[in-house]
Amino acid sequence: MKFVYIRTIDAVEKEKIDDVEQILRQTSQSVNFALYNIEKGVYEITEHNGIQVGVKNFNDFEPFYKNRISEFIREQFRILKNNTSYIEGFACISTQGDIIASDNDIVINIDKFFESNSFKKLSIGEDDFLWQYGIYEYIYLKSSDEKLLFLIYRIVNLDDSEDVGYCFVTINPDSFKSLYKDTYIGNTGGVVICDGDNNPVLNTKNYNIPQTVLDNLVKDNKFNKMNNVDISGQQYFLGISRLYPIDWYLVATVPRDELTKTVKKNLRRNFMPIILISLATALVIVVETFILSKVVTEKEMAGYRLVVSEKMNEKLRMYKHDFTNHLQIIWGLMELKHYDKALEYLIKVSNEGITIKEKYEIGIPEIESTIFPILSKARERNIEVTLDCMTLQSEIPVKIYDLTKILSNLLKNAIYALDKSESDEKKLIIKIYDELGEYVFEIINNVPIISENMRGKIFEKGFTTKGREGNGLGLYIVKKLVKKNKGSIELHVDKEGNHFIVRFPH
C-alpha cells in the first residue's frame, strides 16, 4: 500500500508539473507575441518615409502642413490602437524640442527627457527602441500617478544616419495583465512578471522569491522548467521564462503540496476499505487453498490442469489465427503495391498506443520552442521536414531574442512558399552547423525556385512575393537583425532549392 501510495503521488506530481510547464511556455509565448506586435506596429509607423521627413523638417513647415503631419501621425496611432488592445496612449516629439502629436492624456517633458538616462541608453545603444517601467519625471498621465509601462522608439532620417525624433507608447496595465494574471496553476499558485532585480511588475504579489533563487535559475539556464525550491521554509515549484524585449522574467510559482493535496486526501480516505477488502480476499484465498488441498485428489488436480492447458491452447490458436489473418492482409496490400496502406495497418496492429515523437536536442530551449511548433504546422500541410542540427553552446554571440525572430521569419516564409506551391514533392530542410569559425543557420525549401530577377530584391524594404498578404518587411527586418548581431545573410539557389544562409562568427 505504501509503495502504491508513493508511486501514485509521484506520477500525479509529475503530470501536474508537465501541465504547469506547458502553461508557462504558452503564457510566455502569448506575452512575447503581444510585445512583439506592439514593437512591430510602432516600427512600421516610425519607418514611414513621410513621417521620417515630416518629423525631421517639422520646424520648416507652415502651420497648415504642421497640422497635416500631426494629424497623419495621430491617425496612424489610432489605427494601431484599434488593432492592438494593449496600447493606451502615445506621443511623438522631434529632437528639436517639438511635441508633434500626442493623446490628450499623456504629458512629455522634453527637457527632462533629453537629460534622462533613458535618452542616454537610446543614444549609445544599438537598439531602435527601449522598454521602461516605473515613475519618470519626463512622462506621466494626467489621469494617473501610478507606475507606467511604456515603449520609446527612435525615429531616424531616411538614410539611418541620425535620430530626428522619438515616439512614446504607453501600455494599458489591465489589458496587458489579462495575458497572464488569470492563468490557473493552483488555488494559491500564480504567474507574475518580475524585472531583473526581482521586483514585481504590474502586480504586487511575487511570493517573496529570494533573488539568489532567480539568479541561480538564470545562471544555470533553467528556463521553462519547474524547479523544486525552498522559500521561507516551504517547498515550492518555481519556473521562469524570458520576456526578451524587456529582459524581464515570467515567473510561475505553486506550493508543492498543492499539486497532490486532493489526490493524497482521496487515497488516505480509501486506505481502510482497500485494506479490509485485501485482508478479506487473502483470507478467502487461504481457506480455498486449504480446502482444495484436502479434498481434491491427484487425479482431479491432473484433470484440472489438463482443462486449464486445453483452454490456454485454445486461446493460443485463436491468437495465432488472428495473427495469420493480419499477416495475410498485410501481404495482400503489399502484393497490390499498396505499401502505404500496408505500413499503416502494420503500425496499428503492432502497437496502437505508441505515438512516435521526434526529438532533436539543439541545446538552446528558446530556439527549440521556436522551431518545433512551426514544424508541426509544416507537417500538417504535408511538407516533408528534415533537420540536421548540431548541439549549440548555451552562450552564443547572438541575442537569442533576435535569433528566434530571424529563424521564425525564415521558416514561416519557407512554409508559406511550400504550401502555395502545386508541386507533389515539398521539402523543408533545416541545418545548424559550425563552419570555419562561424555558426551557420540554413533554411532550405525545394520549391518554388526563386527567379533570378527577384533574388537581388528579396531583402529590400517593401518587396514581397505574397501580393496583398505581405507587407515586404519580413526579410528586411531579418537582414537588419542579422547585421545588428554582426552576422551575414545570403540567398543561394541550386537544384536542391532556395538556401537562406545566416552566419554569425564565434
mmCIF file of C-alpha atoms in Angstrom, residues 274-506:
data_model
loop_
_atom_site.group_PDB
_atom_site.id
_atom_site.type_symbol
_atom_site.label_atom_id
_atom_site.label_comp_id
_atom_site.label_asym_id
_atom_site.label_seq_id
_atom_site.Cartn_x
_atom_site.Cartn_y
_atom_site.Cartn_z
ATOM 1 C CA ILE A 274 -8.860 -1.212 0.481
ATOM 2 C CA ILE A 275 -7.010 -2.834 3.378
ATOM 3 C CA LEU A 276 -10.180 -4.585 4.623
ATOM 4 C CA ILE A 277 -11.001 -5.850 1.122
ATOM 5 C CA SER A 278 -7.403 -7.054 0.686
ATOM 6 C CA LEU A 279 -7.475 -8.911 4.019
ATOM 7 C CA ALA A 280 -10.855 -10.487 3.223
ATOM 8 C CA THR A 281 -9.634 -11.553 -0.221
ATOM 9 C CA ALA A 282 -6.444 -13.011 1.271
ATOM 10 C CA LEU A 283 -8.476 -14.938 3.878
ATOM 11 C CA VAL A 284 -10.765 -16.367 1.194
ATOM 12 C CA ILE A 285 -7.765 -17.462 -0.872
ATOM 13 C CA VAL A 286 -6.152 -19.162 2.167
ATOM 14 C CA VAL A 287 -9.358 -21.018 3.065
ATOM 15 C CA GLU A 288 -9.986 -22.121 -0.532
ATOM 16 C CA THR A 289 -6.412 -23.311 -0.861
ATOM 17 C CA PHE A 290 -6.660 -25.297 2.414
ATOM 18 C CA ILE A 291 -9.953 -26.925 1.383
ATOM 19 C CA LEU A 292 -8.746 -27.767 -2.115
ATOM 20 C CA SER A 293 -5.570 -29.311 -0.746
ATOM 21 C CA LYS A 294 -7.652 -31.654 1.427
ATOM 22 C CA VAL A 295 -10.477 -32.524 -0.966
ATOM 23 C CA VAL A 296 -9.005 -32.585 -4.451
ATOM 24 C CA THR A 297 -7.171 -35.788 -5.299
ATOM 25 C CA GLU A 298 -4.122 -36.045 -7.504
ATOM 26 C CA LYS A 299 -6.300 -37.304 -10.347
ATOM 27 C CA GLU A 300 -8.675 -34.399 -10.008
ATOM 28 C CA MET A 301 -5.758 -31.976 -9.892
ATOM 29 C CA ALA A 302 -4.324 -33.551 -13.039
ATOM 30 C CA GLY A 303 -7.720 -33.207 -14.758
ATOM 31 C CA TYR A 304 -7.947 -29.619 -13.637
ATOM 32 C CA ARG A 305 -4.505 -28.839 -15.043
ATOM 33 C CA LEU A 306 -5.495 -30.592 -18.307
ATOM 34 C CA VAL A 307 -8.605 -28.397 -18.637
ATOM 35 C CA VAL A 308 -6.554 -25.269 -17.962
ATOM 36 C CA SER A 309 -3.968 -26.337 -20.561
ATOM 37 C CA GLU A 310 -6.670 -27.001 -23.166
ATOM 38 C CA LYS A 311 -8.209 -23.599 -22.580
ATOM 39 C CA MET A 312 -4.791 -21.981 -22.886
ATOM 40 C CA ASN A 313 -4.081 -23.863 -26.127
ATOM 41 C CA GLU A 314 -7.472 -22.813 -27.483
ATOM 42 C CA LYS A 315 -6.661 -19.155 -26.770
ATOM 43 C CA LEU A 316 -3.237 -19.515 -28.390
ATOM 44 C CA ARG A 317 -4.850 -20.996 -31.518
ATOM 45 C CA MET A 318 -7.234 -18.044 -31.658
ATOM 46 C CA TYR A 319 -4.345 -15.587 -31.301
ATOM 47 C CA LYS A 320 -2.412 -17.486 -33.993
ATOM 48 C CA HIS A 321 -5.442 -17.373 -36.307
ATOM 49 C CA ASP A 322 -5.854 -13.615 -35.802
ATOM 50 C CA PHE A 323 -2.144 -13.059 -36.294
ATOM 51 C CA THR A 324 -2.191 -15.116 -39.529
ATOM 52 C CA ASN A 325 -5.130 -13.047 -40.792
ATOM 53 C CA HIS A 326 -3.210 -9.845 -40.082
ATOM 54 C CA LEU A 327 -0.176 -11.180 -41.977
ATOM 55 C CA GLN A 328 -2.361 -12.170 -44.937
ATOM 56 C CA ILE A 329 -3.940 -8.698 -45.076
ATOM 57 C CA ILE A 330 -0.516 -7.046 -44.951
ATOM 58 C CA TRP A 331 0.844 -9.443 -47.602
ATOM 59 C CA GLY A 332 -2.190 -8.767 -49.825
ATOM 60 C CA LEU A 333 -1.725 -4.993 -49.537
ATOM 61 C CA MET A 334 1.946 -5.353 -50.489
ATOM 62 C CA GLU A 335 1.127 -7.656 -53.422
ATOM 63 C CA LEU A 336 -1.276 -4.978 -54.677
ATOM 64 C CA LYS A 337 1.538 -2.433 -54.136
ATOM 65 C CA HIS A 338 -0.441 -0.517 -51.521
ATOM 66 C CA TYR A 339 2.706 -0.078 -49.457
ATOM 67 C CA ASP A 340 1.439 2.966 -47.569
ATOM 68 C CA LYS A 341 -1.719 1.126 -46.523
ATOM 69 C CA ALA A 342 0.338 -1.921 -45.503
ATOM 70 C CA LEU A 343 2.631 0.181 -43.352
ATOM 71 C CA GLU A 344 -0.311 1.999 -41.754
ATOM 72 C CA TYR A 345 -2.052 -1.321 -40.985
ATOM 73 C CA LEU A 346 1.165 -2.827 -39.566
ATOM 74 C CA ILE A 347 1.691 0.140 -37.237
ATOM 75 C CA LYS A 348 -1.873 -0.119 -35.940
ATOM 76 C CA VAL A 349 -1.620 -3.889 -35.354
ATOM 77 C CA SER A 350 1.812 -3.829 -33.737
ATOM 78 C CA ASN A 351 1.182 -1.111 -31.207
ATOM 79 C CA GLU A 352 -1.758 1.262 -31.318
ATOM 80 C CA GLY A 353 -0.715 3.050 -28.162
ATOM 81 C CA ILE A 354 2.659 4.364 -29.226
ATOM 82 C CA THR A 355 2.984 7.887 -30.530
ATOM 83 C CA ILE A 356 6.157 8.469 -32.477
ATOM 84 C CA LYS A 357 7.747 11.701 -31.474
ATOM 85 C CA GLU A 358 10.910 13.086 -32.945
ATOM 86 C CA LYS A 359 13.174 14.870 -30.547
ATOM 87 C CA TYR A 360 16.143 16.913 -31.512
ATOM 88 C CA GLU A 361 18.481 18.463 -28.978
ATOM 89 C CA ILE A 362 19.654 21.870 -30.227
ATOM 90 C CA GLY A 363 20.907 22.952 -26.816
ATOM 91 C CA ILE A 364 19.063 26.288 -26.581
ATOM 92 C CA PRO A 365 15.437 25.846 -25.382
ATOM 93 C CA GLU A 366 14.322 29.148 -26.892
ATOM 94 C CA ILE A 367 15.362 28.031 -30.387
ATOM 95 C CA GLU A 368 13.755 24.606 -29.915
ATOM 96 C CA SER A 369 10.470 26.200 -28.780
ATOM 97 C CA THR A 370 10.616 28.475 -31.852
ATOM 98 C CA ILE A 371 11.352 25.738 -34.414
ATOM 99 C CA PHE A 372 9.221 22.767 -33.350
ATOM 100 C CA PRO A 373 5.723 24.389 -33.236
ATOM 101 C CA ILE A 374 6.368 25.732 -36.749
ATOM 102 C CA LEU A 375 7.479 22.288 -37.939
ATOM 103 C CA SER A 376 4.225 20.792 -36.653
ATOM 104 C CA LYS A 377 2.337 23.204 -38.918
ATOM 105 C CA ALA A 378 4.577 22.177 -41.825
ATOM 106 C CA ARG A 379 3.772 18.502 -41.346
ATOM 107 C CA GLU A 380 0.054 19.306 -41.200
ATOM 108 C CA ARG A 381 0.486 20.756 -44.710
ATOM 109 C CA ASN A 382 2.139 17.516 -45.972
ATOM 110 C CA ILE A 383 5.569 19.115 -46.098
ATOM 111 C CA GLU A 384 8.489 16.722 -45.570
ATOM 112 C CA VAL A 385 10.739 18.121 -42.847
ATOM 113 C CA THR A 386 14.407 17.239 -42.366
ATOM 114 C CA LEU A 387 16.580 18.544 -39.515
ATOM 115 C CA ASP A 388 20.345 18.321 -39.416
ATOM 116 C CA CYS A 389 21.277 20.250 -36.288
ATOM 117 C CA MET A 390 24.347 20.363 -34.101
ATOM 118 C CA THR A 391 24.042 20.951 -30.356
ATOM 119 C CA LEU A 392 24.849 24.607 -29.682
ATOM 120 C CA GLN A 393 26.554 26.042 -26.631
ATOM 121 C CA SER A 394 24.248 27.847 -24.196
ATOM 122 C CA GLU A 395 26.217 31.055 -24.789
ATOM 123 C CA ILE A 396 26.479 32.150 -28.433
ATOM 124 C CA PRO A 397 27.439 35.642 -29.695
ATOM 125 C CA VAL A 398 23.886 36.434 -30.834
ATOM 126 C CA LYS A 399 20.939 37.903 -28.930
ATOM 127 C CA ILE A 400 18.627 34.905 -28.521
ATOM 128 C CA TYR A 401 15.538 37.074 -28.971
ATOM 129 C CA ASP A 402 16.889 38.357 -32.312
ATOM 130 C CA LEU A 403 17.869 34.843 -33.398
ATOM 131 C CA THR A 404 14.380 33.460 -32.668
ATOM 132 C CA LYS A 405 12.823 36.266 -34.745
ATOM 133 C CA ILE A 406 15.269 35.560 -37.607
ATOM 134 C CA LEU A 407 14.549 31.808 -37.661
ATOM 135 C CA SER A 408 10.794 32.318 -37.176
ATOM 136 C CA ASN A 409 10.589 34.700 -40.157
ATOM 137 C CA LEU A 410 12.678 32.462 -42.446
ATOM 138 C CA LEU A 411 10.739 29.307 -41.517
ATOM 139 C CA LYS A 412 7.327 30.938 -41.942
ATOM 140 C CA ASN A 413 8.358 32.308 -45.366
ATOM 141 C CA ALA A 414 9.594 28.875 -46.457
ATOM 142 C CA ILE A 415 6.420 27.104 -45.262
ATOM 143 C CA TYR A 416 4.234 29.744 -46.930
ATOM 144 C CA ALA A 417 6.055 29.249 -50.255
ATOM 145 C CA LEU A 418 5.861 25.440 -49.998
ATOM 146 C CA ASP A 419 2.196 25.492 -49.030
ATOM 147 C CA LYS A 420 1.301 27.688 -52.034
ATOM 148 C CA SER A 421 3.309 25.505 -54.432
ATOM 149 C CA GLU A 422 1.464 22.968 -56.598
ATOM 150 C CA SER A 423 4.397 20.542 -56.547
ATOM 151 C CA ASP A 424 3.732 16.991 -55.318
ATOM 152 C CA GLU A 425 7.084 16.901 -53.501
ATOM 153 C CA LYS A 426 7.529 19.585 -50.863
ATOM 154 C CA LYS A 427 10.639 19.566 -48.701
ATOM 155 C CA LEU A 428 11.820 21.806 -45.862
ATOM 156 C CA ILE A 429 15.380 21.322 -44.608
ATOM 157 C CA ILE A 430 16.855 22.979 -41.508
ATOM 158 C CA LYS A 431 20.592 22.830 -40.904
ATOM 159 C CA ILE A 432 22.574 24.201 -37.957
ATOM 160 C CA TYR A 433 26.321 23.631 -38.104
ATOM 161 C CA ASP A 434 29.765 25.084 -37.408
ATOM 162 C CA GLU A 435 31.892 26.060 -40.411
ATOM 163 C CA LEU A 436 35.249 27.866 -40.408
ATOM 164 C CA GLY A 437 34.713 29.608 -37.073
ATOM 165 C CA GLU A 438 31.087 30.576 -37.775
ATOM 166 C CA TYR A 439 27.727 29.334 -36.582
ATOM 167 C CA VAL A 440 25.615 28.672 -39.683
ATOM 168 C CA PHE A 441 21.793 28.513 -39.766
ATOM 169 C CA GLU A 442 20.496 27.295 -43.139
ATOM 170 C CA ILE A 443 16.813 27.087 -44.179
ATOM 171 C CA ILE A 444 16.068 25.313 -47.493
ATOM 172 C CA ASN A 445 12.780 24.919 -49.383
ATOM 173 C CA ASN A 446 12.904 22.898 -52.578
ATOM 174 C CA VAL A 447 10.000 24.668 -54.368
ATOM 175 C CA PRO A 448 9.205 27.094 -55.856
ATOM 176 C CA ILE A 449 12.619 28.212 -57.113
ATOM 177 C CA ILE A 450 13.118 31.976 -56.725
ATOM 178 C CA SER A 451 13.690 33.545 -60.140
ATOM 179 C CA GLU A 452 16.938 35.370 -60.930
ATOM 180 C CA ASN A 453 15.319 38.800 -61.329
ATOM 181 C CA MET A 454 13.809 38.523 -57.809
ATOM 182 C CA ARG A 455 16.947 37.332 -55.971
ATOM 183 C CA GLY A 456 18.579 40.749 -55.859
ATOM 184 C CA LYS A 457 15.442 42.443 -54.479
ATOM 185 C CA ILE A 458 14.265 39.920 -51.908
ATOM 186 C CA PHE A 459 15.882 41.648 -48.884
ATOM 187 C CA GLU A 460 14.734 45.134 -49.902
ATOM 188 C CA LYS A 461 12.246 47.001 -47.749
ATOM 189 C CA GLY A 462 8.706 46.749 -49.145
ATOM 190 C CA PHE A 463 9.465 43.955 -51.646
ATOM 191 C CA THR A 464 7.088 40.992 -51.335
ATOM 192 C CA THR A 465 6.004 37.973 -53.379
ATOM 193 C CA LYS A 466 2.804 37.470 -51.331
ATOM 194 C CA GLY A 467 0.729 40.159 -53.004
ATOM 195 C CA ARG A 468 -1.858 41.641 -50.651
ATOM 196 C CA GLU A 469 -0.982 39.074 -47.967
ATOM 197 C CA GLY A 470 2.514 40.535 -47.400
ATOM 198 C CA ASN A 471 3.951 43.874 -46.332
ATOM 199 C CA GLY A 472 7.534 43.405 -47.545
ATOM 200 C CA LEU A 473 9.058 43.818 -44.073
ATOM 201 C CA GLY A 474 9.848 40.218 -43.024
ATOM 202 C CA LEU A 475 13.169 39.636 -44.809
ATOM 203 C CA TYR A 476 14.095 43.326 -44.473
ATOM 204 C CA ILE A 477 13.772 43.011 -40.660
ATOM 205 C CA VAL A 478 15.713 39.718 -40.770
ATOM 206 C CA LYS A 479 18.572 41.417 -42.628
ATOM 207 C CA LYS A 480 18.660 44.284 -40.094
ATOM 208 C CA LEU A 481 18.697 41.859 -37.144
ATOM 209 C CA VAL A 482 21.499 39.794 -38.725
ATOM 210 C CA LYS A 483 23.560 42.927 -39.399
ATOM 211 C CA LYS A 484 22.900 44.206 -35.862
ATOM 212 C CA ASN A 485 24.407 40.976 -34.451
ATOM 213 C CA LYS A 486 27.466 41.282 -36.770
ATOM 214 C CA GLY A 487 26.371 38.415 -38.985
ATOM 215 C CA SER A 488 25.685 37.922 -42.676
ATOM 216 C CA ILE A 489 22.797 36.526 -44.716
ATOM 217 C CA GLU A 490 22.752 35.321 -48.302
ATOM 218 C CA LEU A 491 20.406 33.580 -50.720
ATOM 219 C CA HIS A 492 21.893 30.702 -52.706
ATOM 220 C CA VAL A 493 19.809 28.823 -55.283
ATOM 221 C CA ASP A 494 20.683 25.415 -56.766
ATOM 222 C CA LYS A 495 18.897 22.230 -57.814
ATOM 223 C CA GLU A 496 18.179 21.406 -54.152
ATOM 224 C CA GLY A 497 16.154 24.610 -53.782
ATOM 225 C CA ASN A 498 16.396 28.045 -52.147
ATOM 226 C CA HIS A 499 19.073 28.249 -49.422
ATOM 227 C CA PHE A 500 18.751 31.103 -46.926
ATOM 228 C CA ILE A 501 22.113 31.011 -45.109
ATOM 229 C CA VAL A 502 22.756 33.052 -41.969
ATOM 230 C CA ARG A 503 26.267 33.172 -40.456
ATOM 231 C CA PHE A 504 27.487 34.513 -37.131
ATOM 232 C CA PRO A 505 31.180 34.492 -36.172
ATOM 233 C CA HIS A 506 32.179 32.829 -32.871
#
